[in-house]
Short mmCIF file of C-alpha atoms in Angstrom, two decimals:
data_model
loop_
_atom_site.label_atom_id
_atom_site.label_comp_id
_atom_site.label_asym_id
_atom_site.label_seq_id
_atom_site.Cartn_x
_atom_site.Cartn_y
_atom_site.Cartn_z
CA MET O 23 43.42 31.66 26.85
CA GLU O 24 45.01 31.39 23.40
CA ASN O 25 43.01 28.25 22.72
CA LYS O 26 39.78 30.11 23.52
CA LYS O 27 40.73 32.93 21.14
CA PHE O 28 41.51 30.39 18.46
CA VAL O 29 38.15 28.67 18.96
CA VAL O 30 36.29 32.01 18.82
CA LEU O 31 38.18 33.02 15.68
CA CYS O 32 37.40 29.70 14.02
CA THR O 33 33.73 29.99 14.99
CA VAL O 34 33.44 33.50 13.57
CA SER O 35 35.21 32.49 10.34
CA LEU O 36 33.02 29.41 9.94
CA THR O 37 29.86 31.46 10.55
CA PHE O 38 31.00 34.02 7.97
CA LEU O 39 31.72 31.34 5.37
CA LEU O 40 28.40 29.62 6.03
CA SER O 41 26.54 32.93 5.67
CA ILE O 42 28.26 33.58 2.34
CA ALA O 43 27.46 30.07 1.15
CA THR O 44 23.82 30.44 2.27
CA VAL O 45 23.37 33.79 0.52
CA SER O 46 25.16 32.57 -2.62
CA ALA O 47 22.77 29.63 -2.84
CA PHE O 48 19.98 31.98 -3.96
CA VAL O 49 21.94 33.17 -7.03
CA GLU O 50 22.28 30.66 -9.85
CA GLU O 51 25.28 30.64 -12.20
CA LEU O 52 23.89 30.46 -15.74
CA ASP O 53 25.36 29.34 -19.06
CA ASP O 54 24.41 28.91 -22.72
CA THR O 55 21.90 26.16 -21.88
CA PHE O 56 19.63 28.69 -20.12
CA LYS O 57 17.42 29.24 -23.18
CA ASP O 58 16.69 25.51 -23.46
CA THR O 59 16.10 24.84 -19.76
CA ARG O 60 14.09 27.97 -18.79
CA MET O 61 10.35 27.48 -18.30
CA PRO O 62 8.15 29.94 -20.29
CA ASP O 63 6.54 31.48 -17.19
CA GLU O 64 9.78 32.02 -15.24
CA ILE O 65 10.95 35.54 -14.45
CA TRP O 66 14.72 36.05 -14.23
CA LEU O 67 16.85 38.92 -12.98
CA ILE O 68 20.28 38.38 -14.54
CA GLN O 69 23.64 40.07 -14.05
CA PHE O 70 26.08 39.81 -16.96
CA TYR O 71 29.63 40.19 -15.67
CA ALA O 72 33.27 39.87 -16.71
CA PRO O 73 35.80 38.27 -14.31
CA TRP O 74 38.20 41.23 -14.70
CA CYS O 75 35.52 43.92 -14.14
CA THR O 76 36.05 45.86 -10.89
CA TYR O 77 32.48 47.17 -10.84
CA CYS O 78 31.17 43.62 -11.20
CA LYS O 79 33.18 42.51 -8.16
CA GLN O 80 31.81 45.46 -6.17
CA LEU O 81 28.27 44.47 -7.15
CA ASP O 82 28.69 40.80 -6.15
CA PRO O 83 27.82 41.08 -2.41
CA VAL O 84 24.83 43.32 -3.27
CA TRP O 85 23.69 40.80 -5.87
CA TYR O 86 23.75 37.91 -3.38
CA GLU O 87 21.78 40.00 -0.87
CA ILE O 88 19.18 40.72 -3.54
CA GLY O 89 18.87 37.02 -4.34
CA ALA O 90 18.40 36.10 -0.67
CA GLU O 91 15.90 38.88 0.04
CA LEU O 92 13.75 38.21 -3.03
CA LYS O 93 13.61 34.54 -2.07
CA SER O 94 12.67 35.34 1.54
CA MET O 95 9.88 37.65 0.31
CA GLY O 96 8.41 34.88 -1.81
CA SER O 97 9.05 36.86 -4.99
CA PRO O 98 8.55 35.05 -8.31
CA VAL O 99 11.82 36.55 -9.54
CA ASN O 100 14.75 34.14 -9.93
CA VAL O 101 18.20 35.69 -9.61
CA GLY O 102 21.14 34.58 -11.74
CA LYS O 103 24.49 35.71 -13.08
CA VAL O 104 26.46 34.75 -16.17
CA ASP O 105 30.06 35.23 -17.27
CA ALA O 106 29.52 37.14 -20.51
CA THR O 107 33.12 36.55 -21.63
CA ALA O 108 32.72 32.76 -21.43
CA HIS O 109 29.14 32.55 -22.74
CA THR O 110 29.23 35.03 -25.58
CA ASN O 111 26.14 33.72 -27.40
CA PHE O 112 24.08 34.26 -24.26
CA ALA O 113 25.41 37.82 -23.95
CA LYS O 114 24.77 38.59 -27.64
CA GLU O 115 21.18 37.47 -27.37
CA PHE O 116 20.63 40.00 -24.57
CA ARG O 117 22.66 42.71 -26.39
CA VAL O 118 25.13 43.17 -23.58
CA GLY O 119 27.39 46.13 -24.32
CA GLY O 120 29.07 46.81 -20.97
CA TYR O 121 29.64 45.36 -17.52
CA PRO O 122 27.91 44.80 -15.26
CA ALA O 123 24.70 44.66 -17.29
CA ILE O 124 21.44 43.94 -15.46
CA LYS O 125 18.48 42.53 -17.38
CA LEU O 126 15.07 41.21 -16.37
CA LEU O 127 13.48 38.54 -18.54
CA LYS O 128 9.67 38.26 -18.34
CA ASP O 129 7.73 36.22 -20.88
CA ASP O 130 9.47 37.05 -24.18
CA LEU O 131 10.41 40.61 -23.15
CA LYS O 132 13.85 41.73 -22.00
CA TYR O 133 14.04 44.80 -19.74
CA ASN O 134 17.27 46.71 -19.24
CA TYR O 135 18.06 48.26 -15.83
CA ARG O 136 19.82 51.62 -16.18
CA GLY O 137 19.61 52.94 -12.62
CA PRO O 138 22.21 53.10 -9.83
CA ARG O 139 23.83 49.80 -8.85
CA THR O 140 22.30 49.79 -5.36
CA LYS O 141 20.25 47.15 -3.57
CA ASP O 142 17.20 49.40 -3.16
CA GLY O 143 17.27 50.56 -6.77
CA ILE O 144 17.58 47.05 -8.23
CA MET O 145 14.99 45.59 -5.84
CA GLU O 146 12.50 48.30 -6.76
CA PHE O 147 13.15 47.65 -10.46
CA ALA O 148 12.60 43.90 -10.03
CA ASP O 149 9.37 44.42 -8.08
CA ARG O 150 8.01 46.93 -10.60
CA VAL O 151 8.77 45.00 -13.78
CA SER O 152 7.93 41.52 -12.49
CA GLY O 153 4.46 42.55 -11.27
CA PRO O 154 1.34 43.44 -13.27
CA VAL O 155 1.94 45.95 -16.05
CA VAL O 156 -1.03 48.01 -14.84
CA ARG O 157 -2.00 47.71 -11.14
CA ALA O 158 -5.58 48.28 -10.06
CA LEU O 159 -6.48 50.67 -7.21
CA PRO O 160 -9.87 49.42 -5.98
CA SER O 161 -10.31 51.77 -2.99
CA GLN O 162 -9.69 55.39 -1.97
CA GLN O 163 -7.56 54.19 0.96
CA LEU O 164 -5.28 52.20 -1.33
CA PHE O 165 -5.12 55.16 -3.73
CA GLN O 166 -3.98 57.48 -0.93
CA ASN O 167 -1.46 54.89 0.28
CA VAL O 168 0.07 54.57 -3.19
CA MET O 169 0.10 58.37 -3.57
CA SER O 170 2.15 58.68 -0.38
CA ARG O 171 4.76 56.20 -1.63
CA HIS O 172 5.27 57.49 -5.17
CA ASP O 173 6.47 60.93 -6.22
CA VAL O 174 5.01 60.49 -9.70
CA LEU O 175 1.82 58.47 -10.29
CA PHE O 176 0.24 57.62 -13.67
CA VAL O 177 -3.40 56.52 -13.47
CA TYR O 178 -5.85 55.42 -16.15
CA VAL O 179 -9.39 56.34 -15.18
CA GLY O 180 -12.29 54.51 -16.79
CA GLY O 181 -13.36 51.19 -18.29
CA PRO O 182 -12.44 49.37 -21.50
CA SER O 183 -11.56 51.72 -24.36
CA ASP O 184 -9.05 52.35 -27.14
CA LEU O 185 -7.24 54.73 -24.78
CA LYS O 186 -6.87 51.93 -22.24
CA GLU O 187 -5.34 49.65 -24.86
CA LYS O 188 -2.83 52.37 -25.74
CA TYR O 189 -2.11 52.89 -22.03
CA ILE O 190 -1.38 49.18 -21.49
CA SER O 191 0.83 49.08 -24.59
CA VAL O 192 2.86 52.09 -23.39
CA ALA O 193 3.08 50.61 -19.88
CA LYS O 194 4.72 47.44 -21.24
CA GLU O 195 7.43 49.57 -22.79
CA LEU O 196 7.98 52.16 -20.04
CA ILE O 197 7.46 50.06 -16.91
CA VAL O 198 11.27 49.99 -16.59
CA HIS O 199 10.99 53.65 -15.56
CA THR O 200 7.78 54.03 -13.56
CA TYR O 201 4.64 52.34 -12.19
CA PHE O 202 1.27 52.36 -13.97
CA PHE O 203 -2.10 52.20 -12.21
CA SER O 204 -5.81 52.18 -13.04
CA ALA O 205 -8.81 53.28 -10.99
CA ALA O 206 -12.52 53.96 -11.26
CA ARG O 207 -13.74 57.54 -11.32
CA ASN O 208 -15.16 57.42 -7.77
CA ILE O 209 -11.76 56.38 -6.36
CA LEU O 210 -10.05 59.65 -7.25
CA PRO O 211 -9.75 62.53 -4.75
CA LYS O 212 -12.68 64.96 -4.86
CA ALA O 213 -10.37 67.77 -6.01
CA VAL O 214 -9.76 65.95 -9.33
CA THR O 215 -12.05 67.19 -12.09
CA LEU O 216 -12.26 65.17 -15.30
CA GLN O 217 -13.46 67.07 -18.34
CA GLU O 218 -13.29 63.95 -20.49
CA TYR O 219 -13.79 60.30 -19.60
CA PRO O 220 -11.91 57.92 -19.84
CA ALA O 221 -8.69 59.79 -19.11
CA VAL O 222 -5.03 59.40 -18.20
CA ALA O 223 -3.74 61.54 -15.33
CA VAL O 224 -0.35 62.08 -13.74
CA PHE O 225 -0.16 63.09 -10.09
CA LYS O 226 3.03 64.93 -9.06
CA ASP O 227 4.33 68.14 -7.48
CA GLY O 228 1.21 68.37 -5.31
CA THR O 229 -1.17 68.61 -8.28
CA TYR O 230 -2.26 66.64 -11.33
CA PHE O 231 -2.19 66.95 -15.13
CA LEU O 232 -4.49 65.32 -17.68
CA TYR O 233 -3.37 63.89 -20.99
CA ASP O 234 -4.79 65.74 -24.00
CA GLU O 235 -4.11 63.93 -27.26
CA GLN O 236 -4.63 67.01 -29.43
CA HIS O 237 -2.31 69.16 -27.31
CA ASP O 238 0.19 66.58 -26.03
CA GLY O 239 0.45 64.30 -29.05
CA ASP O 240 1.62 60.72 -28.64
CA LEU O 241 0.74 59.11 -25.27
CA ALA O 242 4.14 57.42 -24.90
CA SER O 243 6.00 60.70 -25.47
CA TRP O 244 3.78 62.50 -22.96
CA ILE O 245 4.31 59.87 -20.26
CA ASN O 246 8.04 59.81 -20.95
CA SER O 247 8.31 63.57 -20.52
CA GLU O 248 6.14 63.69 -17.38
CA ARG O 249 7.74 60.85 -15.40
CA PHE O 250 10.04 63.17 -13.41
CA LEU O 251 9.22 65.73 -10.76
CA ASN O 252 9.42 69.28 -12.04
CA TYR O 253 12.36 69.90 -9.66
CA LEU O 254 14.58 67.20 -8.13
CA GLN O 255 18.12 66.27 -7.24
CA ILE O 256 19.79 64.90 -10.36
CA ASP O 257 22.75 62.56 -10.73
CA SER O 258 24.45 61.05 -13.79
CA TYR O 259 22.00 58.10 -13.92
CA THR O 260 18.99 60.43 -13.86
CA LEU O 261 20.54 62.59 -16.58
CA TYR O 262 21.05 59.50 -18.73
CA GLU O 263 17.34 58.65 -18.43
CA MET O 264 16.33 62.24 -19.16
CA GLY O 265 17.89 61.89 -22.59
CA ASP O 266 14.65 60.17 -23.69
CA THR O 267 12.38 63.04 -22.64
CA SER O 268 13.57 65.60 -25.24
CA LYS O 269 13.62 68.24 -22.48
CA LEU O 270 16.46 70.61 -21.67
CA VAL O 271 17.76 70.32 -18.09
CA ALA O 272 18.32 73.52 -16.08
CA LEU O 273 20.70 72.80 -13.19
CA ALA O 274 22.18 74.49 -10.17
CA ILE O 275 25.64 72.93 -9.73
CA VAL O 276 26.49 72.96 -6.01
CA ASP O 277 28.87 71.31 -3.55
CA GLU O 278 26.66 69.49 -1.04
CA ARG O 279 29.68 68.39 1.00
CA ASN O 280 30.59 72.02 1.68
CA PRO O 281 27.26 73.87 1.67
CA THR O 282 27.32 77.65 1.63
CA GLU O 283 24.67 80.35 1.71
CA GLU O 284 25.32 81.01 -1.95
CA SER O 285 24.82 77.38 -2.97
CA ILE O 286 21.56 77.21 -0.97
CA ARG O 287 20.43 80.43 -2.67
CA TYR O 288 21.18 78.94 -6.12
CA LYS O 289 19.15 75.80 -5.37
CA THR O 290 16.26 77.84 -4.02
CA MET O 291 16.37 80.16 -7.03
CA VAL O 292 16.11 77.28 -9.54
CA GLU O 293 13.34 75.61 -7.54
CA ARG O 294 11.32 78.85 -7.39
CA VAL O 295 11.57 79.29 -11.17
CA ALA O 296 10.52 75.66 -11.66
CA THR O 297 7.47 76.20 -9.45
CA GLU O 298 6.40 79.73 -10.34
CA TYR O 299 6.93 79.36 -14.10
CA LYS O 300 5.68 75.77 -14.37
CA ASP O 301 3.00 76.54 -16.96
CA LEU O 302 5.50 78.44 -19.11
CA TYR O 303 8.54 76.15 -19.02
CA SER O 304 7.54 72.67 -17.79
CA LYS O 305 6.94 71.35 -21.32
CA GLU O 306 10.44 72.30 -22.45
CA PHE O 307 12.62 72.27 -19.32
CA GLN O 308 13.40 69.95 -16.46
CA PHE O 309 14.74 71.67 -13.32
CA GLY O 310 17.00 70.42 -10.54
CA HIS O 311 20.36 70.58 -8.80
CA MET O 312 23.46 68.39 -9.01
CA ASP O 313 25.96 67.68 -6.27
CA GLY O 314 29.51 68.20 -7.56
CA ASN O 315 30.87 69.34 -10.91
CA GLU O 316 32.80 66.24 -12.05
CA TYR O 317 30.25 65.15 -14.64
CA ILE O 318 29.77 68.70 -15.94
CA ASN O 319 33.53 69.28 -16.17
CA GLY O 320 33.86 66.25 -18.44
CA LEU O 321 31.02 67.54 -20.60
CA ILE O 322 32.16 71.15 -21.04
CA MET O 323 35.90 70.23 -20.86
CA GLU O 324 36.82 72.82 -18.28
CA GLU O 325 36.47 73.44 -14.56
CA LEU O 326 33.03 74.84 -13.71
CA ALA O 327 32.97 76.96 -10.57
CA MET O 328 30.46 76.07 -7.87
CA PRO O 329 27.79 77.18 -7.43
CA SER O 330 26.84 77.77 -11.06
CA ILE O 331 23.88 77.63 -13.43
CA ILE O 332 23.94 75.56 -16.62
CA VAL O 333 21.37 74.20 -19.07
CA LEU O 334 22.07 70.79 -20.65
CA ASN O 335 20.80 69.23 -23.85
CA VAL O 336 21.25 65.61 -22.78
CA SER O 337 20.20 64.21 -26.15
CA ASN O 338 23.30 65.57 -27.93
CA ASP O 339 25.74 66.53 -25.10
CA GLY O 340 25.17 70.23 -25.78
CA TYR O 341 25.05 72.90 -23.08
CA PHE O 342 24.20 76.55 -22.49
CA LEU O 343 26.09 78.86 -20.13
CA PRO O 344 24.74 82.24 -19.00
CA PRO O 345 26.67 85.14 -20.58
CA ASN O 346 26.78 86.88 -17.18
CA LYS O 347 26.74 85.68 -13.59
CA VAL O 348 23.20 84.84 -12.45
CA GLU O 349 22.44 86.45 -9.10
CA THR O 350 18.65 86.83 -9.02
CA LYS O 351 15.51 84.96 -10.02
CA GLU O 352 14.82 87.55 -12.71
CA GLN O 353 18.26 87.02 -14.25
CA LEU O 354 17.69 83.25 -14.23
CA VAL O 355 14.32 83.66 -15.96
CA LYS O 356 15.97 85.88 -18.58
CA PHE O 357 18.64 83.23 -19.19
CA ILE O 358 16.07 80.38 -19.45
CA ASP O 359 13.97 82.49 -21.82
CA GLY O 360 17.04 83.23 -23.96
CA VAL O 361 17.77 79.50 -24.26
CA SER O 362 14.13 78.74 -25.08
CA LYS O 363 13.90 81.37 -27.83
CA GLY O 364 17.34 80.69 -29.34
CA ARG O 365 18.99 83.95 -28.31
CA ILE O 366 21.70 82.01 -26.44
CA LYS O 367 23.63 79.59 -28.63
CA SER O 368 24.33 75.99 -27.69
CA GLN O 369 27.92 74.88 -27.12
CA GLY O 370 29.50 71.44 -27.18
CA GLY O 371 27.70 68.59 -28.92
CA ASN O 372 28.49 65.01 -29.87
CA GLY O 373 30.34 65.51 -33.17
CA TYR O 374 33.56 63.62 -33.92
CA TYR O 375 35.78 66.56 -33.03
CA GLN O 376 33.97 67.21 -29.75
CA CYS O 377 34.13 63.52 -28.82
CA PHE O 378 37.88 63.44 -29.52
CA ILE O 379 38.51 66.57 -27.44
CA ARG O 380 36.32 65.20 -24.63
CA ILE O 381 38.27 61.92 -24.56
CA ALA O 382 41.55 63.83 -24.40
CA PHE O 383 40.24 66.02 -21.57
CA ASN O 384 38.97 63.01 -19.57
CA THR O 385 42.29 61.24 -20.07
CA LYS O 386 44.20 64.27 -18.84
CA THR O 387 41.87 64.57 -15.83
CA THR O 388 42.28 60.89 -14.95
CA VAL O 389 46.07 61.05 -15.14
CA THR O 390 46.13 64.22 -13.02
CA ASN O 391 43.92 62.58 -10.38
CA ILE O 392 46.16 59.51 -10.28
CA PHE O 393 49.30 61.60 -9.72
CA THR O 394 47.53 63.72 -7.11
CA ASN O 395 46.04 60.87 -5.08
CA ALA O 396 48.55 58.07 -5.75
CA PRO O 397 51.88 59.44 -7.04
CA LEU O 398 53.65 56.07 -6.78
CA LEU O 399 50.98 54.40 -8.88
CA GLY O 400 51.21 57.27 -11.38
CA ALA O 401 54.99 56.88 -11.64
CA PHE O 402 54.61 53.12 -12.11
CA LEU O 403 52.05 53.61 -14.90
CA VAL O 404 54.33 56.14 -16.62
CA VAL O 405 57.21 53.64 -16.53
CA VAL O 406 54.96 50.89 -17.89
CA PHE O 407 53.59 53.19 -20.59
CA CYS O 408 57.03 54.41 -21.62
CA GLY O 409 58.42 50.88 -21.58
CA GLY O 410 55.50 49.59 -23.63
CA GLY O 411 55.81 52.51 -26.04
CA SER O 412 59.54 51.95 -26.44
CA ALA O 413 59.02 48.24 -27.06
CA LEU O 414 56.33 49.01 -29.62
CA CYS O 415 58.58 51.52 -31.43
CA TYR O 416 61.50 49.08 -31.37
CA GLY O 417 59.30 46.31 -32.77
CA LEU O 418 58.01 48.56 -35.54
CA CYS O 419 61.55 49.70 -36.44
CA MET O 420 62.84 46.13 -36.56
CA ALA O 421 59.89 45.05 -38.68
CA TRP O 422 60.50 47.96 -41.06
CA ARG O 423 64.21 47.15 -41.23
CA SER O 424 63.49 43.48 -41.91
CA MET O 425 61.07 44.45 -44.65
CA ARG O 426 63.64 46.76 -46.26
CA ASN O 427 66.31 44.00 -46.15
CA THR O 428 63.92 41.57 -47.81
CA GLU O 429 63.14 44.05 -50.57
CA SER O 430 66.87 44.70 -51.06
CA MET O 431 67.58 40.98 -51.46
CA ARG O 432 64.83 40.67 -54.03
CA ASP O 433 66.24 43.62 -56.00
CA THR O 434 69.73 42.01 -55.94
CA GLU O 435 68.44 38.77 -57.42
CA ASP O 436 67.08 40.69 -60.41
CA GLU O 437 70.32 42.65 -61.11
CA GLU O 438 73.46 41.53 -63.10
CA PRO O 439 76.25 39.88 -61.07
CA ILE O 440 78.84 42.30 -59.74
CA THR O 441 81.79 39.79 -59.77
CA GLY O 442 83.26 41.16 -63.06
CA GLU O 443 82.03 38.18 -65.07
CA ARG O 444 79.98 38.84 -68.15
CA VAL O 445 76.99 36.77 -69.04
CA GLU O 446 76.67 36.52 -72.80
CA GLN O 447 73.32 36.22 -74.38
CA LYS O 448 72.63 32.95 -76.07
CA GLN O 449 72.44 33.10 -79.87
CA LEU O 450 71.18 30.65 -82.42
CA LYS O 451 74.10 28.68 -83.90
CA GLY O 452 74.47 26.89 -87.15
CA PRO O 453 75.74 23.31 -87.64
CA GLY O 454 79.32 22.80 -86.42
CA GLU O 455 79.53 26.11 -84.57
CA ASP O 456 79.40 24.46 -81.17
CA LYS O 457 82.81 22.86 -81.56
CA LYS O 458 84.39 26.11 -82.73
CA THR O 459 82.98 27.92 -79.79
CA GLU O 460 84.28 25.30 -77.38
CA THR O 461 87.77 25.51 -78.91
CA LYS O 462 87.88 29.28 -78.57
CA ALA O 463 86.68 29.03 -75.04
CA LYS O 464 89.66 26.92 -73.92
CA ASN O 465 92.28 28.74 -71.90
CA PRO O 466 96.04 28.49 -72.62
CA ALA O 467 96.55 25.78 -70.01
CA GLU O 468 93.98 23.60 -71.70
CA LYS O 469 95.72 24.16 -75.08
CA LYS O 470 99.07 22.94 -73.73
CA ALA O 471 97.37 19.93 -72.25
CA ASP O 472 95.96 19.14 -75.69
#
């Protein structure tokens, strides 16, 4: 019986090891020779990691799954990883600033992935960026199919034109964020009315908007500001991307793990304002809700009660808080209007003082969480910190003392001797004076000996 268990255990272990080896085979370990050996038409999805990075180790199994799945799909994307601490020139070329960093290399362009470190998110990024910059929609059926799969859809409508060239140029830059499509005029739904042709349209929130150069300005800026739904669930990654839109973000901060009637009411209230006042505020505000207050607490440096309303200026870490508790849609509109027209002043920011205070607050929060969730670990870290601090102070004191002793010795060498002997200054002597001086210098014992 024990032999059978042993055989089963060995079989399971061997199968597990073989599966790991098989999956790992689709991820290539890269080094500084990559630039010389890569073919010009190859597309690479690369993870830059550090051996000591915990997040990199957590990403490893996901990364191997991505490599295996892309290979099984017949994707042109090659998957690799590189130790950025060992191959620093490679990392510098790709401007790696943190770990893990995920980059896609296509032709001579390098695309940076800034989304969540999940398999679905990274796979979608690789599929989007590795494919055509602008994808054609040749039929109404395909158009409807794409519409059902994408919350936000940018479409160029028309033939060759200067606007199309601008559209393609912007797509090359912003394809890291969203898909870009093109279609003929007869492919669009009948409800779409084009006043000008060619045109660029965005389909979202159950309707569509047309780009107007005179009203909307630069095409890239317009696409960047319209690539989110008017109302959506927002996390820290989404907020980071919203920093490029120049919009303020109006949020309902709620606890999704412990939903209450009040939190549902707050979410509904923000969504209604986003929908009913779309024409008034959509150009300036992005609306949504966020689960949990951890990120917001670190930003405002205090505990924000849930549910709450807050408006963020993601571009400079500023924020706006309502002067009074918001209970109704009308009160929320009044608050949003006050922010828009400058009646409510911004708080926070990214100045040196604010950054210093924010670091201190985050440090305090981290230490508190450690002592709350793992008191033994907290005690150990305190001992290590105190021991390290004491050793550092002792080393500094000894170095200072050694320096003072050295200076004292140097000062002593420059002073007169303190043995009671007197050093006479040498004087110029005439002929025969040396002998007289020697005779006078003899002591009584020497005279007797003479």
